[in-house]
Every structure is written in structure tokens, then in C-alpha cells.
Amino acid sequence: ETVMTQSPATLSVSPGERATLSCRASQSVSSDLAWYQQKPGLAPRLLIYGASTRATGIPARFSGSGSGTEFTLSISSLQSEDFAVYYCQQYNRWPRTFGQGTKVEIK
Amino acid sequence: QVQLQESGPGLVKPSQTLSLTCAVSGDSIRSDDYYWTWLRQHPVRGLEWIGYIHGSGNTYYNPSLMSRVLVSADTADNRFSLKLISVTAADTAVYYCAREPKYRRTPPEAFGVWGLGTLVTVSS
């Protein structure tokens, strides 16, 4: 299976600052990469698909980039509601696989 | 608006069968456009894809669970179900149903719609 590795495990950021999260795939997944945000007690929420396309209703401060095996999620100016856990997921190969998550916490 | 809702027992004894149902509203599980999917989230091991059923009736499972899992559909009631046999404590997780498009022409790609999730604890 395709192993997804996220870094860092935890990112401490001050409100208003930029956050950059990384995701690496153990083999190429082309651009078939999604990012999700999850808050405690809730289901994951799709933010980005196709590596760089924002899902409906997702603010422009969220942006994704990359292809092949290296991907990045950027949050340009962190708002209070952005502190959460973020997961990457590949949907190029079966079984679908997720990264272990990056927790974005308030510095 | 598509909505998914999981239901089933919150406690299952070791060696027994875990059974969950996902009720779908706002779409038909007979649609050719989607994979109707089960996933789970372990406290430590994270998010795991379990398997899907397509509107054609085709299924596909995670090889790590293939020997113990069955996903089926009830088209009359527009719901699909998960059965996981011979459970152990390692199967304790929050279980989600979700929808994934089969074709790239049907955005959003990936898991755009999720149920709320249901916690299943395996314990005697």
C-alpha cells in the first residue's frame, strides 16, 4: 500500500502567521491527493482535492501544491478556527491511505 | 444535500461480529457515480479505509481486513452496511461512512461527504 507521511507531527503557530504542512507519498500518486481538517468530536472535513483545488466553501487562505510524492498545505494567515488536526490522503491507488496527521496548535 | 448517518451497537464483545448501517439521504446508493465507503479512526493508528460498495454491487476491501469484512447494500431503504467478524480490542474505533466519486468528472474528488461517525468499543 502507499504510505503517507506527514510532517511535522505538531506545528505551533501564532494567530495571523503562516502555516506550512508537508505530506510525502511512498510512491507517486500523481495529483490524486486530498487534505482534510478535523476538529475534536467531528468527522474530517475536505479542504483540498486534486492536490490544489479548494472544496466548496473553503476560504482562499488554504492552498495546496505538489504532485507525485511531495505535497504541501499552506494556511496563509491562521485564524482561531484553523487550529485543528490536518490529514493528507491519496486516492490514486487502492487501498486509499491517510497520513498520520499534523496538529496545528496555538503558539 | 447529501447526508450520511451511521447507526449500530456501541459495544461489541470480543470474537463477535460488529454490524453498522449507514443511512443515505439526498442521493441514491444505486448511482453509478459513487463508491459508498466505510472508514474507521483508531485513537492511535489514525484513519483507515475499510472498503466500499458501488451502485453496481461491486465491492472492494482493504487487504488488511479482507478476510473479516463484508459491505452490503439495501437499495430499498437506500442504506449500506458493514459487518466485521471476529473482532478484537484492536477494532475499537470511530467508524465513518463516506462517499467517494468513481469518476473525476464528479467533483469533489476524494471523500467530500462523511457521516458523523459512531464509536464502537470492543470489550467484554
Short mmCIF file of C-alpha atoms in Angstrom, two decimals:
data_model
loop_
_atom_site.label_atom_id
_atom_site.label_comp_id
_atom_site.label_asym_id
_atom_site.label_seq_id
_atom_site.Cartn_x
_atom_site.Cartn_y
_atom_site.Cartn_z
CA GLU A 1 0.00 0.00 0.00
CA THR A 2 1.00 3.62 -0.41
CA VAL A 3 2.34 5.01 2.85
CA MET A 4 1.63 8.68 3.51
CA THR A 5 4.00 10.50 5.85
CA GLN A 6 3.17 13.92 7.28
CA SER A 7 5.48 16.41 8.94
CA PRO A 8 5.74 17.86 11.42
CA ALA A 9 3.56 15.95 13.87
CA THR A 10 2.79 19.20 15.69
CA LEU A 11 3.11 22.76 14.46
CA SER A 12 2.92 25.67 16.91
CA VAL A 13 1.84 28.87 15.19
CA SER A 14 0.63 32.27 16.36
CA PRO A 15 -2.70 33.58 15.02
CA GLY A 16 -2.14 35.59 11.86
CA GLU A 17 1.02 33.71 10.94
CA ARG A 18 1.51 31.32 8.03
CA ALA A 19 1.49 27.55 8.49
CA THR A 20 3.09 25.09 6.09
CA LEU A 21 2.34 21.38 6.36
CA SER A 22 4.06 18.63 4.39
CA CYS A 23 2.94 15.25 3.11
CA ARG A 24 5.05 12.65 1.33
CA ALA A 25 3.83 9.55 -0.50
CA SER A 26 5.92 6.36 -0.66
CA GLN A 27 5.20 6.16 -4.40
CA SER A 28 3.78 8.57 -6.94
CA VAL A 29 0.09 9.40 -6.54
CA SER A 30 0.08 11.96 -9.38
CA SER A 31 -2.18 14.80 -8.20
CA ASP A 32 -4.69 12.50 -6.51
CA LEU A 33 -4.11 13.99 -3.09
CA ALA A 34 -6.63 15.44 -0.65
CA TRP A 35 -6.29 17.41 2.57
CA TYR A 36 -8.77 17.28 5.45
CA GLN A 37 -9.27 19.29 8.61
CA GLN A 38 -10.55 17.59 11.73
CA LYS A 39 -11.69 19.14 14.99
CA PRO A 40 -12.36 17.17 18.18
CA GLY A 41 -15.50 15.05 18.04
CA LEU A 42 -16.16 15.81 14.38
CA ALA A 43 -15.65 13.97 11.13
CA PRO A 44 -12.84 15.06 8.83
CA ARG A 45 -13.77 17.94 6.51
CA LEU A 46 -12.47 18.02 2.94
CA LEU A 47 -10.37 21.11 2.28
CA ILE A 48 -8.39 20.39 -0.87
CA TYR A 49 -8.57 17.75 -3.62
CA GLY A 50 -6.57 17.25 -6.77
CA ALA A 51 -3.61 18.50 -4.71
CA SER A 52 -4.59 22.14 -5.22
CA THR A 53 -8.37 22.57 -5.74
CA ARG A 54 -10.28 24.02 -2.81
CA ALA A 55 -13.51 22.26 -1.93
CA THR A 56 -16.73 24.27 -1.89
CA GLY A 57 -16.82 26.87 0.85
CA ILE A 58 -13.15 26.59 1.82
CA PRO A 59 -11.51 30.01 2.38
CA ALA A 60 -8.81 31.20 -0.01
CA ARG A 61 -6.25 31.27 2.82
CA PHE A 62 -5.99 27.48 2.37
CA SER A 63 -3.86 26.42 -0.58
CA GLY A 64 -2.35 23.14 -1.70
CA SER A 65 0.52 22.33 -4.01
CA GLY A 66 2.67 19.46 -5.22
CA SER A 67 2.44 16.36 -7.34
CA GLY A 68 3.98 12.92 -7.49
CA THR A 69 5.27 12.24 -3.99
CA GLU A 70 5.66 15.67 -2.35
CA PHE A 71 2.75 17.85 -1.28
CA THR A 72 2.21 20.96 0.81
CA LEU A 73 -0.79 22.55 2.51
CA SER A 74 -0.40 26.22 3.36
CA ILE A 75 -2.61 28.36 5.54
CA SER A 76 -1.70 31.95 4.81
CA SER A 77 -2.92 33.69 7.96
CA LEU A 78 -4.11 31.42 10.72
CA GLN A 79 -7.49 32.19 12.23
CA SER A 80 -8.69 30.85 15.57
CA GLU A 81 -10.93 28.32 13.82
CA ASP A 82 -7.97 26.85 11.92
CA PHE A 83 -6.36 25.25 14.95
CA ALA A 84 -7.09 21.58 14.34
CA VAL A 85 -5.55 18.36 13.01
CA TYR A 86 -4.86 18.11 9.28
CA TYR A 87 -4.62 14.89 7.28
CA CYS A 88 -3.47 14.14 3.78
CA GLN A 89 -4.94 11.23 1.82
CA GLN A 90 -4.12 9.66 -1.52
CA TYR A 91 -6.83 8.38 -3.84
CA ASN A 92 -4.65 7.27 -6.73
CA ARG A 93 -4.21 3.69 -5.57
CA TRP A 94 -6.11 1.09 -3.58
CA PRO A 95 -6.36 0.86 -0.67
CA ARG A 96 -6.90 4.56 -0.01
CA THR A 97 -4.44 5.70 2.67
CA PHE A 98 -4.06 8.62 5.03
CA GLY A 99 -1.18 10.34 6.71
CA GLN A 100 -0.96 10.25 10.49
CA GLY A 101 -1.89 13.91 10.80
CA THR A 102 -0.34 17.26 11.75
CA LYS A 103 -1.76 19.06 14.75
CA VAL A 104 -1.73 22.83 14.34
CA GLU A 105 -1.76 24.39 17.80
CA ILE A 106 -1.71 27.89 19.16
CA LYS A 107 1.77 29.15 19.98
CA GLN B 1 -27.91 17.99 0.20
CA VAL B 2 -26.44 14.56 0.73
CA GLN B 3 -26.37 13.29 4.28
CA LEU B 4 -24.99 10.08 5.75
CA GLN B 5 -25.81 8.70 9.19
CA GLU B 6 -24.18 5.72 10.87
CA SER B 7 -26.02 3.55 13.38
CA GLY B 8 -25.37 0.38 15.33
CA PRO B 9 -24.28 -1.00 18.69
CA GLY B 10 -21.65 0.98 20.53
CA LEU B 11 -20.31 -2.07 22.38
CA VAL B 12 -19.34 -5.43 20.90
CA LYS B 13 -17.82 -8.38 22.70
CA PRO B 14 -14.51 -9.87 21.55
CA SER B 15 -14.85 -12.60 18.89
CA GLN B 16 -18.34 -11.37 17.94
CA THR B 17 -19.49 -9.50 14.83
CA LEU B 18 -19.55 -5.73 14.52
CA SER B 19 -22.54 -4.58 12.45
CA LEU B 20 -23.16 -0.99 11.36
CA THR B 21 -25.53 0.67 8.93
CA CYS B 22 -25.21 3.93 7.00
CA ALA B 23 -28.46 5.63 6.01
CA VAL B 24 -28.15 7.82 2.93
CA SER B 25 -30.41 10.77 2.12
CA GLY B 26 -30.22 13.16 -0.81
CA ASP B 27 -28.66 10.62 -3.19
CA SER B 28 -29.22 7.05 -4.34
CA ILE B 29 -26.77 4.29 -3.46
CA ARG B 30 -27.68 2.77 -6.85
CA SER B 31 -25.89 5.66 -8.52
CA ASP B 32 -23.10 4.68 -10.90
CA ASP B 33 -21.17 7.78 -9.84
CA TYR B 34 -20.07 6.89 -6.34
CA TYR B 35 -18.29 4.44 -4.07
CA TRP B 36 -20.15 4.12 -0.77
CA THR B 37 -17.37 3.66 1.72
CA TRP B 38 -16.57 2.65 5.27
CA LEU B 39 -13.58 4.05 7.15
CA ARG B 40 -12.51 4.00 10.76
CA GLN B 41 -10.35 6.09 13.04
CA HIS B 42 -8.29 4.48 15.76
CA PRO B 43 -7.17 6.55 18.75
CA VAL B 44 -3.54 5.80 17.93
CA ARG B 45 -3.34 4.22 14.45
CA GLY B 46 -5.28 7.02 12.75
CA LEU B 47 -7.62 6.90 9.75
CA GLU B 48 -8.06 3.58 7.93
CA TRP B 49 -10.03 2.88 4.76
CA ILE B 50 -12.08 -0.31 5.16
CA GLY B 51 -13.85 -0.80 1.85
CA TYR B 52 -16.66 0.22 -0.46
CA ILE B 53 -19.74 -0.90 -2.33
CA HIS B 54 -20.58 0.59 -5.71
CA GLY B 55 -24.04 1.08 -7.19
CA SER B 56 -23.36 -1.93 -9.41
CA GLY B 57 -23.00 -4.08 -6.30
CA ASN B 58 -19.24 -4.44 -6.71
CA THR B 59 -17.22 -4.31 -3.52
CA TYR B 60 -13.56 -3.85 -2.70
CA TYR B 61 -11.87 -4.18 0.67
CA ASN B 62 -8.64 -3.23 2.36
CA PRO B 63 -6.39 -6.29 2.06
CA SER B 64 -5.58 -5.97 5.76
CA LEU B 65 -9.23 -6.61 6.63
CA MET B 66 -10.45 -8.58 3.61
CA SER B 67 -10.81 -11.89 5.44
CA ARG B 68 -13.13 -10.39 8.07
CA VAL B 69 -15.21 -7.71 6.35
CA LEU B 70 -18.41 -7.58 4.32
CA VAL B 71 -20.07 -4.47 2.91
CA SER B 72 -23.59 -4.86 1.55
CA ALA B 73 -26.39 -2.62 0.30
CA ASP B 74 -30.13 -2.37 0.92
CA THR B 75 -31.35 -0.43 -2.11
CA ALA B 76 -34.98 -0.47 -0.95
CA ASP B 77 -34.07 1.54 2.14
CA ASN B 78 -31.13 3.37 0.50
CA ARG B 79 -28.58 2.28 3.05
CA PHE B 80 -25.42 0.22 3.15
CA SER B 81 -23.93 -1.87 5.90
CA LEU B 82 -20.65 -3.05 7.37
CA LYS B 83 -20.03 -6.38 9.04
CA LEU B 84 -16.69 -7.13 10.67
CA ILE B 85 -16.33 -10.60 12.14
CA SER B 86 -14.13 -11.93 14.94
CA VAL B 87 -13.47 -8.53 16.44
CA THR B 88 -10.77 -7.79 18.99
CA ALA B 89 -9.88 -4.74 21.05
CA ALA B 90 -7.84 -3.54 18.07
CA ASP B 91 -11.13 -2.95 16.23
CA THR B 92 -12.19 -0.32 18.77
CA ALA B 93 -12.55 2.88 16.75
CA VAL B 94 -14.86 5.56 15.47
CA TYR B 95 -16.47 4.20 12.31
CA TYR B 96 -17.47 6.54 9.48
CA CYS B 97 -19.37 6.08 6.26
CA ALA B 98 -18.46 8.38 3.40
CA ARG B 99 -18.98 8.94 -0.31
CA GLU B 100 -16.21 8.99 -2.92
CA PRO B 101 -16.84 9.74 -6.60
CA LYS B 102 -15.91 6.99 -9.02
CA TYR B 103 -15.22 9.41 -11.86
CA ARG B 104 -13.08 12.54 -11.95
CA ARG B 105 -15.96 14.31 -13.74
CA THR B 106 -17.93 14.28 -10.47
CA PRO B 107 -16.30 16.78 -8.09
CA PRO B 108 -15.28 16.97 -5.42
CA GLU B 109 -12.84 14.11 -5.67
CA ALA B 110 -11.91 12.14 -2.55
CA PHE B 111 -14.22 11.94 0.47
CA GLY B 112 -16.38 15.04 0.23
CA VAL B 113 -19.27 13.75 2.30
CA TRP B 114 -18.95 11.98 5.65
CA GLY B 115 -21.31 10.74 8.30
CA LEU B 116 -20.94 11.99 11.85
CA GLY B 117 -19.22 8.79 12.94
CA THR B 118 -20.08 6.25 15.61
CA LEU B 119 -17.79 4.93 18.33
CA VAL B 120 -17.60 1.16 18.60
CA THR B 121 -15.85 -0.32 21.60
CA VAL B 122 -14.81 -3.95 21.67
CA SER B 123 -14.84 -5.17 25.25
CA SER B 124 -16.23 -7.97 27.36
#
